[in-house]
Coordinates of C-alpha atoms in Angstrom, one line a residue:
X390 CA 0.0 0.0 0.0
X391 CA 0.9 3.7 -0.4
X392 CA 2.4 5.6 2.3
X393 CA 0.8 8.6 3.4
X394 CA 3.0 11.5 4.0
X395 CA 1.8 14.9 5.8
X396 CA 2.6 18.4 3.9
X397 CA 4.8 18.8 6.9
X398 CA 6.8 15.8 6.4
X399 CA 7.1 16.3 3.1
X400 CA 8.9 19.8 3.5
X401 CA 11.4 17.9 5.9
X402 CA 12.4 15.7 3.2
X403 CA 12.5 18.5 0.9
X404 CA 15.1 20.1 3.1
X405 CA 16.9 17.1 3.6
X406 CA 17.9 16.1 -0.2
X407 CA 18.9 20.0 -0.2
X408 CA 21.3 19.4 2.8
X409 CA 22.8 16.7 1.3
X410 CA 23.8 19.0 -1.9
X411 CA 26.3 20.8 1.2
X412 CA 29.9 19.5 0.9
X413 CA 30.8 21.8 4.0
X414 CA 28.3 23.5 5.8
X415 CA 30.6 24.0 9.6
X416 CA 28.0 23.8 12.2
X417 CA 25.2 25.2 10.0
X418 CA 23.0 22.4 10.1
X419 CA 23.9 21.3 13.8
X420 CA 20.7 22.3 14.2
X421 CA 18.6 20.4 11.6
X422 CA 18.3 17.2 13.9
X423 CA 15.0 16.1 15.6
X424 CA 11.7 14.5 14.8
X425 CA 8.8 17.1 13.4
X426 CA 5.7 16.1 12.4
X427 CA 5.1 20.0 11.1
X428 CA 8.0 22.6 9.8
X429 CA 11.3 22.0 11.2
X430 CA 10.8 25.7 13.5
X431 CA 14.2 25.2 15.4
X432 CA 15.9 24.6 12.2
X433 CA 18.7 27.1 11.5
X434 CA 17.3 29.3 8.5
X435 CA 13.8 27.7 8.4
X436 CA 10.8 29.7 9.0
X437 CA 7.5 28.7 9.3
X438 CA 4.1 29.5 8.9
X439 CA 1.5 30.2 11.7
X440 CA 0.7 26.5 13.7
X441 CA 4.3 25.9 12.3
X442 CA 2.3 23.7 9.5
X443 CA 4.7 24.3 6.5
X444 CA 8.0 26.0 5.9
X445 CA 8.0 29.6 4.0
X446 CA 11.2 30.4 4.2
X447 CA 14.8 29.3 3.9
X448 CA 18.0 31.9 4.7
X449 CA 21.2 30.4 4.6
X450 CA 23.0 33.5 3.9
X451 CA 26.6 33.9 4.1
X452 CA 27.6 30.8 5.8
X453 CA 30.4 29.0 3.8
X454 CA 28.2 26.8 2.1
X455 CA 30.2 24.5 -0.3
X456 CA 28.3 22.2 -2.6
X457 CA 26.5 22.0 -6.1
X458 CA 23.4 22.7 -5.7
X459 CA 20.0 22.1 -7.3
X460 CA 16.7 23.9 -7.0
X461 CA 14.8 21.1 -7.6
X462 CA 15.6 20.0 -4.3
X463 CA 13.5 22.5 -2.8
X464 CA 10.2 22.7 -5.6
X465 CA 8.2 20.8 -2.9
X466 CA 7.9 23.4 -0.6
X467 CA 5.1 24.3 -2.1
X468 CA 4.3 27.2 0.5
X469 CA 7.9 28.5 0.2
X470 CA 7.8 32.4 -0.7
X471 CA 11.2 33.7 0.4
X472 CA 14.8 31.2 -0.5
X473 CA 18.3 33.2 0.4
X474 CA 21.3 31.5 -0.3
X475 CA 23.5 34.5 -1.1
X476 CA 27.2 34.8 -0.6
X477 CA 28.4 31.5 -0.3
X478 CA 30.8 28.7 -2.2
X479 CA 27.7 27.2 -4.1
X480 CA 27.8 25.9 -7.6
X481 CA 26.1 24.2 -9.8
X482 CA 23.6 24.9 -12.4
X483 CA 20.7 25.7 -9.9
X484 CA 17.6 26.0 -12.4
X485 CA 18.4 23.1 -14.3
X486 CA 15.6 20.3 -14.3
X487 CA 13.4 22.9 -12.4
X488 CA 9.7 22.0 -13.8
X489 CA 7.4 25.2 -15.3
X490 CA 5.0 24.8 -12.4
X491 CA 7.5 24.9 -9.5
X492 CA 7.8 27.4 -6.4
X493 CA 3.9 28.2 -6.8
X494 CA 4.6 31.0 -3.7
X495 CA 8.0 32.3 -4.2
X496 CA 8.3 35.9 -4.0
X497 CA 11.6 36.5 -3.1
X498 CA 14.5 34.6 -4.6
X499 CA 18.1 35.7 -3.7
X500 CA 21.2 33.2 -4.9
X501 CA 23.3 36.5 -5.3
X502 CA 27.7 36.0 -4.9
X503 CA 28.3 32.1 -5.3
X504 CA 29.7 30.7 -8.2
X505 CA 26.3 29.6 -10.0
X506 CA 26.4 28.4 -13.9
X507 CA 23.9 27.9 -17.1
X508 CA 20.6 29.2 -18.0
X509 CA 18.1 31.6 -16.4
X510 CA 15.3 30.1 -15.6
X511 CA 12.2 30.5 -18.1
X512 CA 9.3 30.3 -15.8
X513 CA 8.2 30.0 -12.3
X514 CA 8.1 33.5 -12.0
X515 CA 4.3 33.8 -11.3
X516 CA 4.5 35.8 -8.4
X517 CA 7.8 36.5 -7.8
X518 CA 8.3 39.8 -6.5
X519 CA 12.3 40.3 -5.9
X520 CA 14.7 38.1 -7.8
X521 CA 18.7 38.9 -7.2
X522 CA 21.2 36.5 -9.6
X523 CA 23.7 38.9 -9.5
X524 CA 27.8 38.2 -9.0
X525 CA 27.5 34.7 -10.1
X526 CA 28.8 32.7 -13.3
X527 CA 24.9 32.8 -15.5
X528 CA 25.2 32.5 -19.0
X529 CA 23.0 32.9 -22.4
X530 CA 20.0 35.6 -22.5
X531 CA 17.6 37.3 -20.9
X532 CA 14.2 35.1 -21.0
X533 CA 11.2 37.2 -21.4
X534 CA 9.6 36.0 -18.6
X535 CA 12.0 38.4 -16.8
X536 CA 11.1 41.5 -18.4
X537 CA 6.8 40.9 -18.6
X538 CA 5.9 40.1 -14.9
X539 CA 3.4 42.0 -13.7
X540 CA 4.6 41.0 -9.8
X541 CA 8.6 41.5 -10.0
X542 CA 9.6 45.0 -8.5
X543 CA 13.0 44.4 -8.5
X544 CA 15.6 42.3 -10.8
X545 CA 19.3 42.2 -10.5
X546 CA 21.5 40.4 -13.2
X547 CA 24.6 42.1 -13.0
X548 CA 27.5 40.9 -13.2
X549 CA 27.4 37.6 -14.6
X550 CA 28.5 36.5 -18.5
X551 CA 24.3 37.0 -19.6
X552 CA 24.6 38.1 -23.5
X553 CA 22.1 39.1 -26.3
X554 CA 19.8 41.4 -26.4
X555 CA 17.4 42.7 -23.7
X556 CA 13.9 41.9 -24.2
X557 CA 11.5 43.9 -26.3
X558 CA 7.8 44.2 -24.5
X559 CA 6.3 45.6 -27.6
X560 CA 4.1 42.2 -28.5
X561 CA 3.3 41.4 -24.8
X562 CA 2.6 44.1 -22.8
X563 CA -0.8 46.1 -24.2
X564 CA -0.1 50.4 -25.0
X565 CA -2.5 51.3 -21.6
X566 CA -0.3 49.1 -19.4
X567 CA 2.4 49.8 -17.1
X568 CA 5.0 47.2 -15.5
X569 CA 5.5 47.3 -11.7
X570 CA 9.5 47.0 -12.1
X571 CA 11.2 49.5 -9.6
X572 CA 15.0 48.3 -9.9
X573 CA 16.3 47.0 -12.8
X574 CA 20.2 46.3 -12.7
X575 CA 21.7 44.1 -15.9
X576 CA 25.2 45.5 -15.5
X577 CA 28.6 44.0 -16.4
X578 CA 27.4 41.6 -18.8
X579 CA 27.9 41.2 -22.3
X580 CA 24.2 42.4 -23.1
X581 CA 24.2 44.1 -27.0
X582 CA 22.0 45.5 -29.2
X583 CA 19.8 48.5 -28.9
X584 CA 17.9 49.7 -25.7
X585 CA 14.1 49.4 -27.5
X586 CA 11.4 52.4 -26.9
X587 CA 9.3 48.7 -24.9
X588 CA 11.5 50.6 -21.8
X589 CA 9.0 53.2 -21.6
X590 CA 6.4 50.5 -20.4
X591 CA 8.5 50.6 -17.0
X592 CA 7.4 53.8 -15.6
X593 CA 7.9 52.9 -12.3
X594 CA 11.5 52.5 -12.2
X595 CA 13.7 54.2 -9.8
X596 CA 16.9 52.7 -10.7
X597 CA 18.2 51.2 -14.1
X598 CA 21.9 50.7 -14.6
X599 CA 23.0 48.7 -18.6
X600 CA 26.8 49.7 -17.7
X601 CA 29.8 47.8 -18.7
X602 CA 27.6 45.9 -21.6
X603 CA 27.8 46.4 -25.1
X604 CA 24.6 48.0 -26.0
X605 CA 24.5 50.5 -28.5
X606 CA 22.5 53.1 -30.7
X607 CA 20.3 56.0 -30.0
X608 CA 18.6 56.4 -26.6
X609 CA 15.1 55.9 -26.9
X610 CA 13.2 59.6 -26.5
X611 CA 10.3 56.8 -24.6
X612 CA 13.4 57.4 -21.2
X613 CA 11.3 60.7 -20.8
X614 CA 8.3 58.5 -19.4
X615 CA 10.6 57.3 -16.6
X616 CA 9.6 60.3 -14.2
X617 CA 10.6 57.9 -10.9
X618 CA 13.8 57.6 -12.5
X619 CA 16.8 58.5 -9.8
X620 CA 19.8 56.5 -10.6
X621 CA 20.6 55.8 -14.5
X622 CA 23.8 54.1 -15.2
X623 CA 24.6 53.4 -19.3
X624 CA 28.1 53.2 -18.6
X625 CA 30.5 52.0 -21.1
X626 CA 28.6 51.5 -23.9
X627 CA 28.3 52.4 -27.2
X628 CA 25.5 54.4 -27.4
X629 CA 25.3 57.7 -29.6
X630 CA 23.0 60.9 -30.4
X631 CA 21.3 63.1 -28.1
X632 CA 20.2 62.2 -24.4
X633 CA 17.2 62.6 -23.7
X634 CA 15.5 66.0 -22.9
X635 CA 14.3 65.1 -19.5
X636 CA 17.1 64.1 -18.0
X637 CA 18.5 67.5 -17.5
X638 CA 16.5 67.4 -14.6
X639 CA 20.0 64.4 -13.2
X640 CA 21.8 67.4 -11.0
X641 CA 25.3 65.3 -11.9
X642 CA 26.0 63.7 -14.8
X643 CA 28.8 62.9 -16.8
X644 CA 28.9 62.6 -21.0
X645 CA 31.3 62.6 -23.5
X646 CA 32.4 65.5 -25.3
X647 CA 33.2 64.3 -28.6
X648 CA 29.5 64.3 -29.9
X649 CA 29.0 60.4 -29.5
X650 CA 26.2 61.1 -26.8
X651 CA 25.2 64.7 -26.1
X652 CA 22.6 66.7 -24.8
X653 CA 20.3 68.4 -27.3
X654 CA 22.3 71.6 -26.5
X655 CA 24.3 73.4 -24.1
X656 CA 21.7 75.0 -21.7
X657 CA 19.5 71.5 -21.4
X658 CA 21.5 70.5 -18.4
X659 CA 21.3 72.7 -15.2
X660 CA 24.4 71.5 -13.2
X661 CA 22.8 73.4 -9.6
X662 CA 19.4 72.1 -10.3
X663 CA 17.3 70.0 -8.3
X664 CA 16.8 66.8 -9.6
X665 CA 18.2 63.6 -8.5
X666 CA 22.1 62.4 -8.6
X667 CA 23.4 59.8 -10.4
X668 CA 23.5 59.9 -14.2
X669 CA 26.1 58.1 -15.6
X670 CA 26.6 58.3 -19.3
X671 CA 29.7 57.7 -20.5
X672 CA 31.3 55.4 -23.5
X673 CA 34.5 53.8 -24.8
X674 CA 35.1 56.6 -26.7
X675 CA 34.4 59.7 -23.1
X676 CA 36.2 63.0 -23.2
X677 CA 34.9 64.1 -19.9
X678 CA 34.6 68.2 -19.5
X679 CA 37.1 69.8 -18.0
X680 CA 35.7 70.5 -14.5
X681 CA 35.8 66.9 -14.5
X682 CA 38.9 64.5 -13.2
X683 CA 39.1 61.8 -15.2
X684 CA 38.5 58.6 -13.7
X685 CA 40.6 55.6 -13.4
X686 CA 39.8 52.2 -15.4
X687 CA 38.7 50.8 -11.9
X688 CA 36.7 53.8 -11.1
X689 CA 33.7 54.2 -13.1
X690 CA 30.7 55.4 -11.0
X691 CA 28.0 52.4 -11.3
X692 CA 26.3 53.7 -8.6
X693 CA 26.9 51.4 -5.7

């Protein structure tokens, strides 16, 4: 006959096959000993739901974690809505074998600084609300999936090997809708092609940095929709023509001044205004003003 296991039991298992993934893990899991019929609540990292009835979260941040590690480990937790496992030793392909409808909950997903490899993953991203990749080893492009959500408020790819180009929303996203996306960060990649007028969909975004990548062309005149906008980093591209009128209202910015990327003219930028800092503009080719010192090849602002 068939065994019967409870949701509670289940999630122990879950987190079991991921603890065996750990090649060193010193006295982390010390703690993951015991008998529970319901979610593991003494468990270092684990929290639970109220009655302790199922675990919805897992933080294992920063601990010296060594070991390849697999998502799919984890897609059982079907109540899970925030997994940490940033700044560790763990490699691995994470995504890989991870089924379409997995992590029905997740909001938060954070596997930032390890040494993670292969594809992004294409879907589970129904509700996801926060997703941070970033400092890890991710190859190939950008799936769609990242750029059309209509939960994610923040997405950081940066600095990974990611290429391409970035997503156009044109086809999926209707002209009366607006994405929710606050933070957008796809820096130090090898991301090319041109940055589409789709980025005026994102009007909610505070913070967009495309630095160190290869994009290039004109700047879309649809950045002018971005009125949240208070960081923008295109650093180190190859971008060309005029910047966009309304971001005279950046109080600092930098731009080259051998007519690859300009303002419209001389008066469009009011260096005492009282906008917000952080525009960074500048490209292979930057002859930055005089006022300016020149910065080192380790010094670029990205706005960290």
């Amino acid at each position: 006959g068939s065994i019967l296991v409870k949701e509670g039991e289940s999630d122990i298992g879950c987190l079991l096959a991921f603890k065996r993934d750990i090649q060193n893990a010193p006295q982390v899991f010390d703690t993951w000993v015991g008998n529970f019929t319901r979610c593991p609540y003494s468990w270092h990292g684990i929290d639970c739901n109220y009655g302790n009835y199922s675990v919805i979260g897992v933080t294992l941040e920063g601990l010296g974690l060594v070991g390849e590690v697999n998502l799919s480990a984890l897609t059982g937790l079907r109540m899970l809505r925030s997994l940490s496992i940033a700044r560790n030793q763990l490699s691995g392909q994470p995504f890989l074998g991870v089924g379409a409808f997995s992590f029905w909950s997740l909001e938060s997903l954070d596997l930032s600084s390890n040494r993670f490899s292969g594809a992004l993953p294409l879907s589970f991203l129904r509700v996801l609300v926060e997703l941070d990749l970033s400092n890890n080893q991710f190859t190939g492009a950008i799936p769609r999936t990242f750029t059309i959500s209509f939960f994610l408020r923040t997405v950081n790819l940066s600095q990974n090997y990611l290429t391409g180009e970035l997503p156009s929303l044109g086809e999926f996203v209707g002209p009366d809708r607006s994405l929710p996306l606050q933070i957008l960060d796809v820096s130090c990649n090898n991301i090319t092609g041109p940055l589409t007028k789709s980025i005026g969909y994102y009007q909610s975004l505070r913070t967009l940095k495309l630095g160190n990548n290869g994009l290039s062309g004109k700047l879309p005149s649809e950045l002018n929709m971005l009125t949240h906008l208070e960081t923008l980093d295109l650093t180190k591209n190859d971008f060309s023509g005029t910047i966009p009128h309304s971001l005279k209202r950046f109080r600092s910015s930098f731009h080259p001044g051998n007519g690859m990327l300009r303002f419209p003219d001389s008066s469009a930028r009011d260096s005492h205004g009282t906008g917000p800092d952080g525009l960074y503009i500048f490209t292979h080719q930057t002859m930055f003003p005089p006022e300016y010192d020149r910065p080192g090849p380790s010094d670029y602002p990205l706005g960290y």
